[in-house]
mmCIF file with all atom_site columns, C-alpha atoms in Angstrom:
data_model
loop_
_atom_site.group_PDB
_atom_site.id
_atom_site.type_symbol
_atom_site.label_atom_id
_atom_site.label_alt_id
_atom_site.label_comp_id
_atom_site.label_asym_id
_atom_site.label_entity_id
_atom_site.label_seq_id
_atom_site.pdbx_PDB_ins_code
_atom_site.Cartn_x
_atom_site.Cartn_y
_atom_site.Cartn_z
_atom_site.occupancy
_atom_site.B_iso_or_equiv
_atom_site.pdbx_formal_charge
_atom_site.auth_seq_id
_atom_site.auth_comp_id
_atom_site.auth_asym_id
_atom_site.auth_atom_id
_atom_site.pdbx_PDB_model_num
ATOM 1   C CA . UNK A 1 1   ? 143.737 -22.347 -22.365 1.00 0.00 ? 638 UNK A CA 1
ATOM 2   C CA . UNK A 1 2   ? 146.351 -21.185 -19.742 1.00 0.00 ? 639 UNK A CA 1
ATOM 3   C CA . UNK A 1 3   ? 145.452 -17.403 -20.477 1.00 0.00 ? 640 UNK A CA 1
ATOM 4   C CA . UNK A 1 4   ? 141.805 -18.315 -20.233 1.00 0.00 ? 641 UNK A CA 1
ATOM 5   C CA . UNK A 1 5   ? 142.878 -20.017 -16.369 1.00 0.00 ? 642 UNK A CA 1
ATOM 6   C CA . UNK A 1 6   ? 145.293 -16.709 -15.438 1.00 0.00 ? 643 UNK A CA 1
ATOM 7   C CA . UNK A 1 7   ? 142.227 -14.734 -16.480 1.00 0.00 ? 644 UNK A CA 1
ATOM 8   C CA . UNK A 1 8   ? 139.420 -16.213 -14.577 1.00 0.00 ? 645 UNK A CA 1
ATOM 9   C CA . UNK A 1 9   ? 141.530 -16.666 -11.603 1.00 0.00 ? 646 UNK A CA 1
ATOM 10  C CA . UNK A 1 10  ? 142.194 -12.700 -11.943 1.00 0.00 ? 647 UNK A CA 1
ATOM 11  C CA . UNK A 1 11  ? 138.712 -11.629 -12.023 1.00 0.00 ? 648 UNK A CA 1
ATOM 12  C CA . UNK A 1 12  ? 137.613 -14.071 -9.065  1.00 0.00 ? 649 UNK A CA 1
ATOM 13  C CA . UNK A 1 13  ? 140.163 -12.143 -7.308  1.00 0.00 ? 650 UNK A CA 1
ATOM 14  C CA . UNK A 1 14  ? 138.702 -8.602  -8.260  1.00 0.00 ? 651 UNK A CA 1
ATOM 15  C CA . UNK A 1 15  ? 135.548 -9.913  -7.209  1.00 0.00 ? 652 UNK A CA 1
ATOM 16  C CA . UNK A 1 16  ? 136.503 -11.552 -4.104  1.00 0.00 ? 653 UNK A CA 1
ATOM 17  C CA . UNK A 1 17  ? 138.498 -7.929  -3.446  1.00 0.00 ? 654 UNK A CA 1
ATOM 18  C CA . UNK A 1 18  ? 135.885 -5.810  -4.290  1.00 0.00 ? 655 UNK A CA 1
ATOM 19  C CA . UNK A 1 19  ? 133.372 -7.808  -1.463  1.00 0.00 ? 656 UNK A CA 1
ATOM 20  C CA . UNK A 1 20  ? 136.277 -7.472  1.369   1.00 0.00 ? 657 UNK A CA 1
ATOM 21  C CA . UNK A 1 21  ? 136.405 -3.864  0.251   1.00 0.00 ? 658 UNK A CA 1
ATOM 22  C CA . UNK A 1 22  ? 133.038 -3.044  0.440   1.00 0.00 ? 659 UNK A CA 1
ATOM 23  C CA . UNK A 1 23  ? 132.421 -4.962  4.017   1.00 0.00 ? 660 UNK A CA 1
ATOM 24  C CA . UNK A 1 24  ? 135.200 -3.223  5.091   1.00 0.00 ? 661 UNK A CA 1
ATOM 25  C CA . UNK A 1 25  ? 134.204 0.222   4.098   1.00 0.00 ? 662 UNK A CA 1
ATOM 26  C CA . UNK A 1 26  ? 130.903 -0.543  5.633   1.00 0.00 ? 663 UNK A CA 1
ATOM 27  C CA . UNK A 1 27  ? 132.649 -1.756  9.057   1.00 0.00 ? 664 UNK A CA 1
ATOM 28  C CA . UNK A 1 28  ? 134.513 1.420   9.102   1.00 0.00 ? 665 UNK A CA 1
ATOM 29  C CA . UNK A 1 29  ? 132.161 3.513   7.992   1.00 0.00 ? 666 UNK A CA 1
ATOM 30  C CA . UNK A 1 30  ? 129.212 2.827   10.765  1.00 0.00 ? 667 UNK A CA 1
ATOM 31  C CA . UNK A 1 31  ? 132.626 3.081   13.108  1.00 0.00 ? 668 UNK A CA 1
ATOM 32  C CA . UNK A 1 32  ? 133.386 6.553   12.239  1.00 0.00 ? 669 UNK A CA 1
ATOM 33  C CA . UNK A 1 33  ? 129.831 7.553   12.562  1.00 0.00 ? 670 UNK A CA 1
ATOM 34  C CA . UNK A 1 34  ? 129.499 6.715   16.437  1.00 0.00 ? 671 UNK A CA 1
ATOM 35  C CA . UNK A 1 35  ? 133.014 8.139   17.110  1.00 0.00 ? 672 UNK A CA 1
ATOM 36  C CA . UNK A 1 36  ? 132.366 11.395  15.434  1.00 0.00 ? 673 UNK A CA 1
ATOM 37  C CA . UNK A 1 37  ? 128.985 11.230  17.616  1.00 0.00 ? 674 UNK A CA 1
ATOM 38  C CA . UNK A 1 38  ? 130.701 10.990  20.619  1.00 0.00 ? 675 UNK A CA 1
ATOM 39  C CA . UNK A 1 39  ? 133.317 13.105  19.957  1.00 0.00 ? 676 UNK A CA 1
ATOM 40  C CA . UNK A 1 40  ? 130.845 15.635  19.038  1.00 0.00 ? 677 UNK A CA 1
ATOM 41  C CA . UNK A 1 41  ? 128.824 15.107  22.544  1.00 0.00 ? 678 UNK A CA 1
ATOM 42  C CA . UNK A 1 42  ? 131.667 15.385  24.528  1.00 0.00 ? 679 UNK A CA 1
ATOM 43  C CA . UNK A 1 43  ? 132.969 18.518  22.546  1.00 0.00 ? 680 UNK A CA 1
ATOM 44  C CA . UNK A 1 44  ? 129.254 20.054  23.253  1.00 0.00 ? 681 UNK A CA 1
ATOM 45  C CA . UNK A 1 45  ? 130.272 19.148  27.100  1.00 0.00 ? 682 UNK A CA 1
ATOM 46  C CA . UNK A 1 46  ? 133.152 20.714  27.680  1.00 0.00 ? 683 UNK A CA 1
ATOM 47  C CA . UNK A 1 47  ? 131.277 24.023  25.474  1.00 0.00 ? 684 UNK A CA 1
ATOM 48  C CA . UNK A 1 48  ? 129.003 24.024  28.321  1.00 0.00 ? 685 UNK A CA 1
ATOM 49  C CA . UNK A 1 49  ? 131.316 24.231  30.913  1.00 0.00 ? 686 UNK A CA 1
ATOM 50  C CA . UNK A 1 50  ? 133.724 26.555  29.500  1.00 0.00 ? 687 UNK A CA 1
ATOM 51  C CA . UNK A 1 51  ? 130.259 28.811  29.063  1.00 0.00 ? 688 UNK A CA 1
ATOM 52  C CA . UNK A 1 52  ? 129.680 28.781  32.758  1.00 0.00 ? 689 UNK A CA 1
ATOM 53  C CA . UNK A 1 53  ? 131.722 29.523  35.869  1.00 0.00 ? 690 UNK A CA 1
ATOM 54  C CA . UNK A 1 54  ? 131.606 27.262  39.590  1.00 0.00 ? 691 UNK A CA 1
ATOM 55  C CA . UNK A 1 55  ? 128.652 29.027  40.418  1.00 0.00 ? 692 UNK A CA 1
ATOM 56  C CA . UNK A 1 56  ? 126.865 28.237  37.376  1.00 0.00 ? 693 UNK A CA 1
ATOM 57  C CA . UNK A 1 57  ? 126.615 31.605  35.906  1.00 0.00 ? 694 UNK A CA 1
ATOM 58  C CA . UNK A 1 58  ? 127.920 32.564  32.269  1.00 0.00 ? 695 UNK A CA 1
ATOM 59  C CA . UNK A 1 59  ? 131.215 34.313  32.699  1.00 0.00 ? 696 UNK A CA 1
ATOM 60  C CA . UNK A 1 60  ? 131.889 34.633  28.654  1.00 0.00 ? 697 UNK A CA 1
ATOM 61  C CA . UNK A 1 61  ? 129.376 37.394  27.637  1.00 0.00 ? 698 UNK A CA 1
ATOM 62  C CA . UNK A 1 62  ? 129.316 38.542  24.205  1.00 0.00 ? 699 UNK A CA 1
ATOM 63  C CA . UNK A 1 63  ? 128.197 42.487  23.637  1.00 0.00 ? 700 UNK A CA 1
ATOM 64  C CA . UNK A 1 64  ? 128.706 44.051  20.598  1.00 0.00 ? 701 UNK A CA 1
ATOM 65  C CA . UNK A 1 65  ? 131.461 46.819  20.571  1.00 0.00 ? 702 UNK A CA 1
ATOM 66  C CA . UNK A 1 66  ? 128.606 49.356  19.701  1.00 0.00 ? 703 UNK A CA 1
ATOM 67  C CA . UNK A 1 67  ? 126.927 48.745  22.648  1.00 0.00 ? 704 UNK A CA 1
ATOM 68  C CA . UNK A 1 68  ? 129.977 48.756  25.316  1.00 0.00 ? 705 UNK A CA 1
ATOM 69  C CA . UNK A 1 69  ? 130.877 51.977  27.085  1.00 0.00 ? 706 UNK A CA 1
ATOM 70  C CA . UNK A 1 70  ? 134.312 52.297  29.221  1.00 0.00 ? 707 UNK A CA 1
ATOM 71  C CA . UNK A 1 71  ? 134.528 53.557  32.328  1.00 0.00 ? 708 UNK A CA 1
ATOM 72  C CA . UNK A 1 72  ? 138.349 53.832  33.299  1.00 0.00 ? 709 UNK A CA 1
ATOM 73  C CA . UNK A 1 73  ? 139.308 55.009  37.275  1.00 0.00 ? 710 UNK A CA 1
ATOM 74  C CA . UNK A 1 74  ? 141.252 58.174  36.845  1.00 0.00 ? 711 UNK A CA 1
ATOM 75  C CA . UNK A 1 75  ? 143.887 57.289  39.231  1.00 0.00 ? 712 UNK A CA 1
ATOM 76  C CA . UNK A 1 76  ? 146.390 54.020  39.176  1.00 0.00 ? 713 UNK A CA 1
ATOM 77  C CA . UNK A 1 77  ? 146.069 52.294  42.727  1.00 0.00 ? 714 UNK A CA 1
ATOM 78  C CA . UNK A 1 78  ? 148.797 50.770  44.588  1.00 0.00 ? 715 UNK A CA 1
ATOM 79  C CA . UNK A 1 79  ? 147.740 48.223  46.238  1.00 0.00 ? 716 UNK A CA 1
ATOM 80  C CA . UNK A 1 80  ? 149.709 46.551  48.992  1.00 0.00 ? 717 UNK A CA 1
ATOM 81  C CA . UNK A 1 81  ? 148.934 42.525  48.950  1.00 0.00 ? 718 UNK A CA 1
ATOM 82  C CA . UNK A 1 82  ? 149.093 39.976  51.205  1.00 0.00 ? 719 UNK A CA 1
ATOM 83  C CA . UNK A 1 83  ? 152.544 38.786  52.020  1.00 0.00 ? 720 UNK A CA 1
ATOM 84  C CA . UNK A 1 84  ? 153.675 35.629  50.510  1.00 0.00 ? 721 UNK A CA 1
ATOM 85  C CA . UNK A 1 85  ? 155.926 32.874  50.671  1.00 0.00 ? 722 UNK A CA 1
ATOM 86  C CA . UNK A 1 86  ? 159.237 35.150  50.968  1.00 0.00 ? 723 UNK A CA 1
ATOM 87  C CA . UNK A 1 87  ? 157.402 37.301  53.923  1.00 0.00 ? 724 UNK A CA 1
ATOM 88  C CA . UNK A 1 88  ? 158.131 40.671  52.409  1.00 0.00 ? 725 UNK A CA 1
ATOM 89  C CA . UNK A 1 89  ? 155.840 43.076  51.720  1.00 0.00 ? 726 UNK A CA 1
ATOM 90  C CA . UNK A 1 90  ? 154.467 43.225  48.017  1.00 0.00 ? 727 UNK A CA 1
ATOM 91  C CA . UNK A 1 91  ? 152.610 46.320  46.389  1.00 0.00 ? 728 UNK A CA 1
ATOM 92  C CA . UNK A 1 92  ? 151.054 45.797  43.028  1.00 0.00 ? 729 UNK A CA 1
ATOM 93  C CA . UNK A 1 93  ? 149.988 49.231  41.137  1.00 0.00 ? 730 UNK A CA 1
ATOM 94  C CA . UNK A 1 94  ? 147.066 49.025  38.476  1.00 0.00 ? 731 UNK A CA 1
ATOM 95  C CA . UNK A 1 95  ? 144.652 50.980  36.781  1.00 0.00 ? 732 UNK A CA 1
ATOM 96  C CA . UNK A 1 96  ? 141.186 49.412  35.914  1.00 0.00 ? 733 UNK A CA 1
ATOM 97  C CA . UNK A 1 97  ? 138.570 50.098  33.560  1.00 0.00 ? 734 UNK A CA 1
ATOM 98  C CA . UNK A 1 98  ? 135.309 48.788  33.403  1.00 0.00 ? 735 UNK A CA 1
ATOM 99  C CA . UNK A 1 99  ? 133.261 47.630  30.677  1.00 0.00 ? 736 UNK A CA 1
ATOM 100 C CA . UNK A 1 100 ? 129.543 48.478  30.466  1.00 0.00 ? 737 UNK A CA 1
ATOM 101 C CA . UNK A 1 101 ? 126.657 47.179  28.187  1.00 0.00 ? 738 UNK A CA 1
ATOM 102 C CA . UNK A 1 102 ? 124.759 50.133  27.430  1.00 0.00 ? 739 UNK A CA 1
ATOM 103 C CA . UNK A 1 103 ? 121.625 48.040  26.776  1.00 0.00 ? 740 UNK A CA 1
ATOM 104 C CA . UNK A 1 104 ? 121.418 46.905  30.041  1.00 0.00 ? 741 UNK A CA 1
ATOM 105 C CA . UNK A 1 105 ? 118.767 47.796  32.416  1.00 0.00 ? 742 UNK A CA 1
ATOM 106 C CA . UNK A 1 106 ? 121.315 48.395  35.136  1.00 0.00 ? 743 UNK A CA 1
ATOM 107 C CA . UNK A 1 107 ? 123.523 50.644  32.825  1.00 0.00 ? 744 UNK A CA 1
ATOM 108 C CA . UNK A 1 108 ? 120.102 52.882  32.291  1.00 0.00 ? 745 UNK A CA 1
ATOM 109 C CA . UNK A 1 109 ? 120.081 52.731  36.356  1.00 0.00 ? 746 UNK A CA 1
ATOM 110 C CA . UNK A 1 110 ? 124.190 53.256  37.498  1.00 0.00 ? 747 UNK A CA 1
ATOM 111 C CA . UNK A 1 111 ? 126.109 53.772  33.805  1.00 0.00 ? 748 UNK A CA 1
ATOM 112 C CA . UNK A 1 112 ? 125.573 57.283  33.609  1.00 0.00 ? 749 UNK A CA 1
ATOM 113 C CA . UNK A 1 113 ? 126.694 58.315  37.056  1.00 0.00 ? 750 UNK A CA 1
ATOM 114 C CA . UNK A 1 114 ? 128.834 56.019  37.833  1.00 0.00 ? 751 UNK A CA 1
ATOM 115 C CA . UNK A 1 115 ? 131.765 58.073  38.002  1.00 0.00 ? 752 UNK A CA 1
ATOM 116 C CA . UNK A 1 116 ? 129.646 59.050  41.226  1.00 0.00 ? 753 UNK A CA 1
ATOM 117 C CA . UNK A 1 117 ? 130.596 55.644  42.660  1.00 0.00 ? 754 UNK A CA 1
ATOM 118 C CA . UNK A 1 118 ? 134.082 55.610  41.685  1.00 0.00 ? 755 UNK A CA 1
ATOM 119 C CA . UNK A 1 119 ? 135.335 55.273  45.594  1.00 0.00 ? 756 UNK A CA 1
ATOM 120 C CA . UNK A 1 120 ? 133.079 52.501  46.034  1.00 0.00 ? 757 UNK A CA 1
ATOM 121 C CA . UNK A 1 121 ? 134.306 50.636  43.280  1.00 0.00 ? 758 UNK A CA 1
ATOM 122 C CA . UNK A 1 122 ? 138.454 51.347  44.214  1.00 0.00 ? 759 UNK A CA 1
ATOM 123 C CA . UNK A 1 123 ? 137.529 49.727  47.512  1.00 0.00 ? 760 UNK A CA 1
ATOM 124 C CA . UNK A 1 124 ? 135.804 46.603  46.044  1.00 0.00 ? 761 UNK A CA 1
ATOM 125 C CA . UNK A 1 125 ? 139.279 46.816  43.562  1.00 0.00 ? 762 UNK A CA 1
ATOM 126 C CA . UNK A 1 126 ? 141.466 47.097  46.860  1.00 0.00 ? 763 UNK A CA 1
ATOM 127 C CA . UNK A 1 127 ? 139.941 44.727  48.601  1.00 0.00 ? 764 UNK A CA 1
ATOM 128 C CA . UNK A 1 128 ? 139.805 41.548  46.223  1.00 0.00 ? 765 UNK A CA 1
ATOM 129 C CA . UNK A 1 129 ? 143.630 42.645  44.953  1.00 0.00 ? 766 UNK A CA 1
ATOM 130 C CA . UNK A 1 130 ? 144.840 43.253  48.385  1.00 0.00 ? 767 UNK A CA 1
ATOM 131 C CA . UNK A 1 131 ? 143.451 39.473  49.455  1.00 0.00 ? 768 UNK A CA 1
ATOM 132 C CA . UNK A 1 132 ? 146.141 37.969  47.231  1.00 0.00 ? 769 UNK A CA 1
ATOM 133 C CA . UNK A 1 133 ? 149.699 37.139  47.227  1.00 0.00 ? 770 UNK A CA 1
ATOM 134 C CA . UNK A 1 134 ? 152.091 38.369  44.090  1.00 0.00 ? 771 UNK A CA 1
ATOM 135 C CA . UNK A 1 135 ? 152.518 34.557  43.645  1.00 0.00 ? 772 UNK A CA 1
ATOM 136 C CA . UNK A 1 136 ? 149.086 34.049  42.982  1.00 0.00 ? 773 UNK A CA 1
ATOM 137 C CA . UNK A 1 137 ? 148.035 37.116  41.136  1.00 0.00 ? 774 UNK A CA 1
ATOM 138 C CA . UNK A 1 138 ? 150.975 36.321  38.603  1.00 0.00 ? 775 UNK A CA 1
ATOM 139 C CA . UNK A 1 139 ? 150.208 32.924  38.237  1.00 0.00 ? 776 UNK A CA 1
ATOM 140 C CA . UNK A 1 140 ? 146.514 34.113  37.703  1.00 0.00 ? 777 UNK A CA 1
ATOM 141 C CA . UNK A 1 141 ? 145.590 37.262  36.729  1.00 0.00 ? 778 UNK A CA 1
ATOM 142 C CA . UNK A 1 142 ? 142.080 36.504  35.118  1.00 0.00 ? 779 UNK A CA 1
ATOM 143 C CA . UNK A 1 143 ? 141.125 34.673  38.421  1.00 0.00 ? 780 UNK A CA 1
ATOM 144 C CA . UNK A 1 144 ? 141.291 38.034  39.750  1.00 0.00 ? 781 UNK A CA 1
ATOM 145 C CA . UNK A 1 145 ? 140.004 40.112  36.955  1.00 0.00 ? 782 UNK A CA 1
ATOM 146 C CA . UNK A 1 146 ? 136.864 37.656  37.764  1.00 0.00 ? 783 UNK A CA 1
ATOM 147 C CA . UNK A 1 147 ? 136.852 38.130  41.233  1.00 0.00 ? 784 UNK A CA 1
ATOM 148 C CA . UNK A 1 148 ? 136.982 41.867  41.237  1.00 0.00 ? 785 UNK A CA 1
ATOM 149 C CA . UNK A 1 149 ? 133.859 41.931  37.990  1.00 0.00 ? 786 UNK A CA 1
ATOM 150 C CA . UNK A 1 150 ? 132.111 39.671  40.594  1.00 0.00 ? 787 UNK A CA 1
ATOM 151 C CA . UNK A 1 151 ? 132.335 42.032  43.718  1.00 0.00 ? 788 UNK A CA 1
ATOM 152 C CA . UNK A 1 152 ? 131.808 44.900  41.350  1.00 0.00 ? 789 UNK A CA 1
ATOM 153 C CA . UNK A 1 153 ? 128.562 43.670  40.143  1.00 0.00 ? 790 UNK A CA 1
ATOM 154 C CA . UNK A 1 154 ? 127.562 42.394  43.277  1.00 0.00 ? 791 UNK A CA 1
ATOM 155 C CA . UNK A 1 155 ? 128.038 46.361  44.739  1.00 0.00 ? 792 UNK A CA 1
ATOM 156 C CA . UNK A 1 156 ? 125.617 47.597  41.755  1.00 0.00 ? 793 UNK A CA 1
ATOM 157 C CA . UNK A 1 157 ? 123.541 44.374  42.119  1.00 0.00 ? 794 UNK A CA 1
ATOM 158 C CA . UNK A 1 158 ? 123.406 44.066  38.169  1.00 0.00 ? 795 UNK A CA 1
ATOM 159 C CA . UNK A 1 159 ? 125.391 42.590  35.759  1.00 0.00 ? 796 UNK A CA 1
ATOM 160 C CA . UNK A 1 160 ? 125.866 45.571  33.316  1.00 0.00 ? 797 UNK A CA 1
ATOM 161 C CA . UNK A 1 161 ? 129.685 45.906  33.800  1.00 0.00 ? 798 UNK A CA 1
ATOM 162 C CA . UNK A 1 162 ? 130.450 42.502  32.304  1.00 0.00 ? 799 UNK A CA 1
ATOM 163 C CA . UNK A 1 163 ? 134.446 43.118  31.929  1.00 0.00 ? 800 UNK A CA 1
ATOM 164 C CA . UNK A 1 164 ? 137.258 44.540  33.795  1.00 0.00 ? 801 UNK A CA 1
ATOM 165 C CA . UNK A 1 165 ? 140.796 45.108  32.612  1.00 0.00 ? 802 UNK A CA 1
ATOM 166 C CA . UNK A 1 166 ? 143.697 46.136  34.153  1.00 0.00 ? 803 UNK A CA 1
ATOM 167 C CA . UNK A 1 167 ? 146.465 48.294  32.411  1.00 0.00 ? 804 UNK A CA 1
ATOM 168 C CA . UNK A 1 168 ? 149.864 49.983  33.454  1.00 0.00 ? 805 UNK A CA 1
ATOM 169 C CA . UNK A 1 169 ? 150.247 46.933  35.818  1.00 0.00 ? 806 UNK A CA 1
ATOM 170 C CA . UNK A 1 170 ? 153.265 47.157  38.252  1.00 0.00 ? 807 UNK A CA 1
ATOM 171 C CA . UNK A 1 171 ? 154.522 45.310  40.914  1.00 0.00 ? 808 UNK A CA 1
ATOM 172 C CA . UNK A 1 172 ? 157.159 45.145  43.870  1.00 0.00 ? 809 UNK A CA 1
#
């Protein structure tokens, strides 16, 4: 009789742990739903504003490599910047290429010749670069990789160069 007892009090037990499991699992379960929901909304938020700069244009544009063409300026530019913190006088020597999409309709317009423009673009390049500080180009180069692709494609009023890179970068 007292293993009869042990055993029913057992398997009221099982049962009793199988219903707190499953309202449990249920509890949880509808839980992780809505936080996976939100986390998924607020991920698709901050996609959409890494996608777009302040002035609500894309900055990240995605050409295939078969449809970019280089331009690089012959010539490395010294530049002399604006003078910082320390007062002295700062020079910062680059050489820029530009990337071009090929498809387009501005690169069917200025692509092709643009070697043609090439002192136009230096000044756009001397200007934005010469408007900063060594402090602040160091501390943020991209910001003015973006603000030289911006008055670059303002002076062709199209957005076919959509990159530009520096190389052989020097400073004093």
């Amino acid at each position: 009789m007292k293993k009869n007892l042990i055993s029913i009090i057992i398997l009221a037990l099982l049962i009793v742990n199988i219903i707190l499991t499953s309202i449990m699992m249920l509890s949880v379960t509808s839980t992780n739903k809505k936080t996976a929901d939100m986390v998924t909304s607020i991920a698709s938020a901050l996609d959409m504003e890494l996608a777009k700069d302040a002035s609500g244009e894309e900055e990240n544009v995605e050409v295939e490599m078969k449809n970019t063409a280089t331009y690089d300026i012959v010539d490395a530019m010294t530049i002399p910047l604006k003078r910082g913190a320390d007062g002295k006088d700062h020079y910062y020597v680059v050489s820029v290429s530009l990337a071009m999409n090929i498809k387009d309709k501005g690169y069917k317009t200025y692509g092709e010749t643009i070697a043609e423009k090439e002192s136009l673009i230096k000044n756009e390049v001397i200007d934005v670069i010469g408007s900063y500080t060594l402090e602040e180009i160091q501390a943020d180069t991209e910001a003015v990789k973006k603000d030289v692709l911006k008055r670059v494609q303002d002076l062709f009023d199209s957005e076919f160069i959509y990159q530009v890179a520096f190389s052989d970068v020097k400073w004093s």
